[in-house]
Amino acid sequence: MRKSLIPFVLALVLAVAPGARAADEAQFRLDFEAYLGGFRVMSVASEGHYTASGYAIEAAARTRGVVGWFGNWVGNGTSSGALTAAILRPRMHRDESTWRGDKRFVEMVYAADGSVAVRAEPPPERDNRDPVPPAETRDTMDALSATMALIRAVNDAGRCAGEARIFDGRRRFDLSLGGGEQVVLAKSDQLGYGGPALKCLGTIRRIGGFWKGTDYRLDDDKPSYVWMARLDPSGPFVPVRMEIETGLGTLVVNLSVQQKPNGKP
């Protein structure tokens, strides 16, 4: 699993406690494990902090098992912004990663007019990709903030719904949730949640800035799915399972650990 696939996984699983509203003040944590062909290939730990006026998300991910043997990847991301009952607007995003000793970073600062200032290393011209025109990045969100907004939309609607315009500092794509089927998931050694869930169809539309080489990328012709569930009866919907089609097969991402606002598992 090459590094270009990682941002899509993070974009779908790193939104924590998306149902939090302006009156809430809380801290949540969700951890995930990713599997390919039954083997663990990546771990993701995410934590969210919410106040009456803002949010902050921190995430850390790394390859595991046989994938880590061939090329260890480690990534850390942070996002923060304004949060009220009506809006979610990012102010800052930073992402740092290392792949086989190759260090990369992206930093984005958002202006009130919808524009975004970007610093990226390496820049597109040294990364085998075309730059995304500034007009395409206006009124976008980073992957963490956008996913949080998407899942808030699911909680508001009570069904699979919503679309987000995402720019991660290199790639520009749209992410949407649709469909919707009520199912029951069985808890297992790999899946830390068991119970009723909402199965959503996830669709990614590529717009620009993608790597030009051959890699183990997403298979755009096959559907991907996200299972959303309430971890307690009065809580918000959060992602508990994903299935993403790749050039190597189906990548399965499962919730492994949950921590409630009081800090107790």
JSON list of N, CA and C in Angstrom, two decimals, residues 77-122:
[
{"chain": "A", "resi": 77, "resn": "GLY", "atom": "N", "xyz": [-1.21, 14.51, 11.77]},
{"chain": "A", "resi": 77, "resn": "GLY", "atom": "CA", "xyz": [-1.97, 15.63, 11.23]},
{"chain": "A", "resi": 77, "resn": "GLY", "atom": "C", "xyz": [-2.73, 16.37, 12.32]},
{"chain": "A", "resi": 78, "resn": "THR", "atom": "N", "xyz": [-2.89, 17.68, 12.15]},
{"chain": "A", "resi": 78, "resn": "THR", "atom": "CA", "xyz": [-3.68, 18.48, 13.08]},
{"chain": "A", "resi": 78, "resn": "THR", "atom": "C", "xyz": [-4.53, 19.45, 12.27]},
{"chain": "A", "resi": 79, "resn": "SER", "atom": "N", "xyz": [-5.75, 19.68, 12.75]},
{"chain": "A", "resi": 79, "resn": "SER", "atom": "CA", "xyz": [-6.65, 20.66, 12.14]},
{"chain": "A", "resi": 79, "resn": "SER", "atom": "C", "xyz": [-7.37, 21.40, 13.26]},
{"chain": "A", "resi": 80, "resn": "SER", "atom": "N", "xyz": [-7.65, 22.68, 13.03]},
{"chain": "A", "resi": 80, "resn": "SER", "atom": "CA", "xyz": [-8.42, 23.45, 14.00]},
{"chain": "A", "resi": 80, "resn": "SER", "atom": "C", "xyz": [-9.23, 24.49, 13.26]},
{"chain": "A", "resi": 81, "resn": "GLY", "atom": "N", "xyz": [-10.32, 24.95, 13.91]},
{"chain": "A", "resi": 81, "resn": "GLY", "atom": "CA", "xyz": [-11.17, 25.93, 13.27]},
{"chain": "A", "resi": 81, "resn": "GLY", "atom": "C", "xyz": [-12.34, 26.33, 14.13]},
{"chain": "A", "resi": 82, "resn": "ALA", "atom": "N", "xyz": [-13.28, 27.06, 13.52]},
{"chain": "A", "resi": 82, "resn": "ALA", "atom": "CA", "xyz": [-14.47, 27.54, 14.20]},
{"chain": "A", "resi": 82, "resn": "ALA", "atom": "C", "xyz": [-15.57, 26.49, 14.12]},
{"chain": "A", "resi": 83, "resn": "LEU", "atom": "N", "xyz": [-16.31, 26.35, 15.22]},
{"chain": "A", "resi": 83, "resn": "LEU", "atom": "CA", "xyz": [-17.37, 25.35, 15.28]},
{"chain": "A", "resi": 83, "resn": "LEU", "atom": "C", "xyz": [-18.56, 25.92, 16.04]},
{"chain": "A", "resi": 84, "resn": "THR", "atom": "N", "xyz": [-19.70, 26.01, 15.35]},
{"chain": "A", "resi": 84, "resn": "THR", "atom": "CA", "xyz": [-20.95, 26.40, 16.00]},
{"chain": "A", "resi": 84, "resn": "THR", "atom": "C", "xyz": [-22.03, 25.45, 15.50]},
{"chain": "A", "resi": 85, "resn": "ALA", "atom": "N", "xyz": [-23.26, 25.67, 15.94]},
{"chain": "A", "resi": 85, "resn": "ALA", "atom": "CA", "xyz": [-24.36, 24.83, 15.47]},
{"chain": "A", "resi": 85, "resn": "ALA", "atom": "C", "xyz": [-24.58, 24.99, 13.98]},
{"chain": "A", "resi": 86, "resn": "ALA", "atom": "N", "xyz": [-24.18, 26.13, 13.42]},
{"chain": "A", "resi": 86, "resn": "ALA", "atom": "CA", "xyz": [-24.47, 26.41, 12.02]},
{"chain": "A", "resi": 86, "resn": "ALA", "atom": "C", "xyz": [-23.28, 26.20, 11.09]},
{"chain": "A", "resi": 87, "resn": "ILE", "atom": "N", "xyz": [-22.06, 26.36, 11.58]},
{"chain": "A", "resi": 87, "resn": "ILE", "atom": "CA", "xyz": [-20.91, 26.32, 10.69]},
{"chain": "A", "resi": 87, "resn": "ILE", "atom": "C", "xyz": [-19.79, 25.47, 11.25]},
{"chain": "A", "resi": 88, "resn": "LEU", "atom": "N", "xyz": [-18.95, 25.00, 10.35]},
{"chain": "A", "resi": 88, "resn": "LEU", "atom": "CA", "xyz": [-17.67, 24.40, 10.68]},
{"chain": "A", "resi": 88, "resn": "LEU", "atom": "C", "xyz": [-16.69, 24.96, 9.66]},
{"chain": "A", "resi": 89, "resn": "ARG", "atom": "N", "xyz": [-15.75, 25.78, 10.12]},
{"chain": "A", "resi": 89, "resn": "ARG", "atom": "CA", "xyz": [-14.84, 26.46, 9.19]},
{"chain": "A", "resi": 89, "resn": "ARG", "atom": "C", "xyz": [-13.41, 26.29, 9.65]},
{"chain": "A", "resi": 90, "resn": "PRO", "atom": "N", "xyz": [-12.56, 25.64, 8.84]},
{"chain": "A", "resi": 90, "resn": "PRO", "atom": "CA", "xyz": [-11.17, 25.44, 9.25]},
{"chain": "A", "resi": 90, "resn": "PRO", "atom": "C", "xyz": [-10.38, 26.74, 9.26]},
{"chain": "A", "resi": 91, "resn": "ARG", "atom": "N", "xyz": [-9.40, 26.82, 10.16]},
{"chain": "A", "resi": 91, "resn": "ARG", "atom": "CA", "xyz": [-8.49, 27.95, 10.20]},
{"chain": "A", "resi": 91, "resn": "ARG", "atom": "C", "xyz": [-7.06, 27.52, 9.85]},
{"chain": "A", "resi": 92, "resn": "MET", "atom": "N", "xyz": [-6.68, 26.29, 10.28]},
{"chain": "A", "resi": 92, "resn": "MET", "atom": "CA", "xyz": [-5.32, 25.83, 10.07]},
{"chain": "A", "resi": 92, "resn": "MET", "atom": "C", "xyz": [-5.29, 24.31, 9.95]},
{"chain": "A", "resi": 93, "resn": "HIS", "atom": "N", "xyz": [-4.41, 23.84, 9.09]},
{"chain": "A", "resi": 93, "resn": "HIS", "atom": "CA", "xyz": [-4.16, 22.40, 8.99]},
{"chain": "A", "resi": 93, "resn": "HIS", "atom": "C", "xyz": [-2.67, 22.18, 8.75]},
{"chain": "A", "resi": 94, "resn": "ARG", "atom": "N", "xyz": [-2.11, 21.16, 9.42]},
{"chain": "A", "resi": 94, "resn": "ARG", "atom": "CA", "xyz": [-0.71, 20.79, 9.18]},
{"chain": "A", "resi": 94, "resn": "ARG", "atom": "C", "xyz": [-0.60, 19.28, 9.16]},
{"chain": "A", "resi": 95, "resn": "ASP", "atom": "N", "xyz": [0.19, 18.79, 8.22]},
{"chain": "A", "resi": 95, "resn": "ASP", "atom": "CA", "xyz": [0.39, 17.36, 8.07]},
{"chain": "A", "resi": 95, "resn": "ASP", "atom": "C", "xyz": [1.87, 17.09, 7.85]},
{"chain": "A", "resi": 96, "resn": "GLU", "atom": "N", "xyz": [2.41, 16.13, 8.58]},
{"chain": "A", "resi": 96, "resn": "GLU", "atom": "CA", "xyz": [3.80, 15.72, 8.42]},
{"chain": "A", "resi": 96, "resn": "GLU", "atom": "C", "xyz": [3.85, 14.21, 8.27]},
{"chain": "A", "resi": 97, "resn": "SER", "atom": "N", "xyz": [4.71, 13.72, 7.39]},
{"chain": "A", "resi": 97, "resn": "SER", "atom": "CA", "xyz": [4.82, 12.27, 7.22]},
{"chain": "A", "resi": 97, "resn": "SER", "atom": "C", "xyz": [6.23, 11.90, 6.77]},
{"chain": "A", "resi": 98, "resn": "THR", "atom": "N", "xyz": [6.56, 10.64, 7.00]},
{"chain": "A", "resi": 98, "resn": "THR", "atom": "CA", "xyz": [7.85, 10.09, 6.57]},
{"chain": "A", "resi": 98, "resn": "THR", "atom": "C", "xyz": [7.61, 8.75, 5.92]},
{"chain": "A", "resi": 99, "resn": "TRP", "atom": "N", "xyz": [8.13, 8.57, 4.71]},
{"chain": "A", "resi": 99, "resn": "TRP", "atom": "CA", "xyz": [7.99, 7.33, 3.95]},
{"chain": "A", "resi": 99, "resn": "TRP", "atom": "C", "xyz": [9.37, 6.90, 3.49]},
{"chain": "A", "resi": 100, "resn": "ARG", "atom": "N", "xyz": [9.86, 5.77, 4.03]},
{"chain": "A", "resi": 100, "resn": "ARG", "atom": "CA", "xyz": [11.19, 5.27, 3.69]},
{"chain": "A", "resi": 100, "resn": "ARG", "atom": "C", "xyz": [12.26, 6.35, 3.85]},
{"chain": "A", "resi": 101, "resn": "GLY", "atom": "N", "xyz": [12.15, 7.14, 4.92]},
{"chain": "A", "resi": 101, "resn": "GLY", "atom": "CA", "xyz": [13.11, 8.18, 5.20]},
{"chain": "A", "resi": 101, "resn": "GLY", "atom": "C", "xyz": [12.86, 9.49, 4.48]},
{"chain": "A", "resi": 102, "resn": "ASP", "atom": "N", "xyz": [11.88, 9.51, 3.57]},
{"chain": "A", "resi": 102, "resn": "ASP", "atom": "CA", "xyz": [11.53, 10.71, 2.82]},
{"chain": "A", "resi": 102, "resn": "ASP", "atom": "C", "xyz": [10.51, 11.53, 3.61]},
{"chain": "A", "resi": 103, "resn": "LYS", "atom": "N", "xyz": [10.92, 12.72, 4.09]},
{"chain": "A", "resi": 103, "resn": "LYS", "atom": "CA", "xyz": [10.04, 13.55, 4.91]},
{"chain": "A", "resi": 103, "resn": "LYS", "atom": "C", "xyz": [9.24, 14.50, 4.03]},
{"chain": "A", "resi": 104, "resn": "ARG", "atom": "N", "xyz": [7.95, 14.65, 4.38]},
{"chain": "A", "resi": 104, "resn": "ARG", "atom": "CA", "xyz": [7.04, 15.51, 3.64]},
{"chain": "A", "resi": 104, "resn": "ARG", "atom": "C", "xyz": [6.19, 16.31, 4.62]},
{"chain": "A", "resi": 105, "resn": "PHE", "atom": "N", "xyz": [5.74, 17.48, 4.19]},
{"chain": "A", "resi": 105, "resn": "PHE", "atom": "CA", "xyz": [4.82, 18.22, 5.05]},
{"chain": "A", "resi": 105, "resn": "PHE", "atom": "C", "xyz": [3.93, 19.12, 4.20]},
{"chain": "A", "resi": 106, "resn": "VAL", "atom": "N", "xyz": [2.77, 19.43, 4.77]},
{"chain": "A", "resi": 106, "resn": "VAL", "atom": "CA", "xyz": [1.83, 20.39, 4.18]},
{"chain": "A", "resi": 106, "resn": "VAL", "atom": "C", "xyz": [1.33, 21.27, 5.31]},
{"chain": "A", "resi": 107, "resn": "GLU", "atom": "N", "xyz": [1.26, 22.59, 5.06]},
{"chain": "A", "resi": 107, "resn": "GLU", "atom": "CA", "xyz": [0.68, 23.52, 6.02]},
{"chain": "A", "resi": 107, "resn": "GLU", "atom": "C", "xyz": [-0.28, 24.43, 5.26]},
{"chain": "A", "resi": 108, "resn": "MET", "atom": "N", "xyz": [-1.52, 24.56, 5.78]},
{"chain": "A", "resi": 108, "resn": "MET", "atom": "CA", "xyz": [-2.52, 25.38, 5.13]},
{"chain": "A", "resi": 108, "resn": "MET", "atom": "C", "xyz": [-3.15, 26.33, 6.15]},
{"chain": "A", "resi": 109, "resn": "VAL", "atom": "N", "xyz": [-3.30, 27.59, 5.74]},
{"chain": "A", "resi": 109, "resn": "VAL", "atom": "CA", "xyz": [-3.94, 28.61, 6.56]},
{"chain": "A", "resi": 109, "resn": "VAL", "atom": "C", "xyz": [-5.10, 29.19, 5.75]},
{"chain": "A", "resi": 110, "resn": "TYR", "atom": "N", "xyz": [-6.27, 29.24, 6.36]},
{"chain": "A", "resi": 110, "resn": "TYR", "atom": "CA", "xyz": [-7.50, 29.63, 5.66]},
{"chain": "A", "resi": 110, "resn": "TYR", "atom": "C", "xyz": [-7.86, 31.08, 5.95]},
{"chain": "A", "resi": 111, "resn": "ALA", "atom": "N", "xyz": [-8.24, 31.82, 4.90]},
{"chain": "A", "resi": 111, "resn": "ALA", "atom": "CA", "xyz": [-8.65, 33.22, 5.03]},
{"chain": "A", "resi": 111, "resn": "ALA", "atom": "C", "xyz": [-10.17, 33.31, 5.04]},
{"chain": "A", "resi": 112, "resn": "ALA", "atom": "N", "xyz": [-10.68, 34.45, 5.51]},
{"chain": "A", "resi": 112, "resn": "ALA", "atom": "CA", "xyz": [-12.13, 34.64, 5.62]},
{"chain": "A", "resi": 112, "resn": "ALA", "atom": "C", "xyz": [-12.82, 34.65, 4.26]},
{"chain": "A", "resi": 113, "resn": "ASP", "atom": "N", "xyz": [-12.08, 34.97, 3.18]},
{"chain": "A", "resi": 113, "resn": "ASP", "atom": "CA", "xyz": [-12.69, 35.02, 1.85]},
{"chain": "A", "resi": 113, "resn": "ASP", "atom": "C", "xyz": [-12.75, 33.66, 1.16]},
{"chain": "A", "resi": 114, "resn": "GLY", "atom": "N", "xyz": [-12.33, 32.60, 1.86]},
{"chain": "A", "resi": 114, "resn": "GLY", "atom": "CA", "xyz": [-12.39, 31.26, 1.28]},
{"chain": "A", "resi": 114, "resn": "GLY", "atom": "C", "xyz": [-11.11, 30.80, 0.63]},
{"chain": "A", "resi": 115, "resn": "SER", "atom": "N", "xyz": [-10.12, 31.69, 0.52]},
{"chain": "A", "resi": 115, "resn": "SER", "atom": "CA", "xyz": [-8.84, 31.29, -0.07]},
{"chain": "A", "resi": 115, "resn": "SER", "atom": "C", "xyz": [-7.99, 30.57, 0.96]},
{"chain": "A", "resi": 116, "resn": "VAL", "atom": "N", "xyz": [-6.98, 29.85, 0.48]},
{"chain": "A", "resi": 116, "resn": "VAL", "atom": "CA", "xyz": [-6.12, 29.09, 1.38]},
{"chain": "A", "resi": 116, "resn": "VAL", "atom": "C", "xyz": [-4.66, 29.27, 0.95]},
{"chain": "A", "resi": 117, "resn": "ALA", "atom": "N", "xyz": [-3.81, 29.60, 1.92]},
{"chain": "A", "resi": 117, "resn": "ALA", "atom": "CA", "xyz": [-2.37, 29.72, 1.68]},
{"chain": "A", "resi": 117, "resn": "ALA", "atom": "C", "xyz": [-1.72, 28.39, 1.99]},
{"chain": "A", "resi": 118, "resn": "VAL", "atom": "N", "xyz": [-0.91, 27.87, 1.07]},
{"chain": "A", "resi": 118, "resn": "VAL", "atom": "CA", "xyz": [-0.36, 26.52, 1.18]},
{"chain": "A", "resi": 118, "resn": "VAL", "atom": "C", "xyz": [1.16, 26.56, 1.13]},
{"chain": "A", "resi": 119, "resn": "ARG", "atom": "N", "xyz": [1.78, 25.81, 2.04]},
{"chain": "A", "resi": 119, "resn": "ARG", "atom": "CA", "xyz": [3.21, 25.49, 1.95]},
{"chain": "A", "resi": 119, "resn": "ARG", "atom": "C", "xyz": [3.33, 23.98, 1.90]},
{"chain": "A", "resi": 120, "resn": "ALA", "atom": "N", "xyz": [4.02, 23.46, 0.91]},
{"chain": "A", "resi": 120, "resn": "ALA", "atom": "CA", "xyz": [4.16, 22.01, 0.77]},
{"chain": "A", "resi": 120, "resn": "ALA", "atom": "C", "xyz": [5.60, 21.67, 0.40]},
{"chain": "A", "resi": 121, "resn": "GLU", "atom": "N", "xyz": [6.11, 20.62, 1.01]},
{"chain": "A", "resi": 121, "resn": "GLU", "atom": "CA", "xyz": [7.45, 20.13, 0.70]},
{"chain": "A", "resi": 121, "resn": "GLU", "atom": "C", "xyz": [7.38, 18.61, 0.54]},
{"chain": "A", "resi": 122, "resn": "PRO", "atom": "N", "xyz": [7.71, 18.08, -0.65]},
{"chain": "A", "resi": 122, "resn": "PRO", "atom": "CA", "xyz": [8.16, 18.82, -1.82]},
{"chain": "A", "resi": 122, "resn": "PRO", "atom": "C", "xyz": [6.99, 19.52, -2.53]}
]
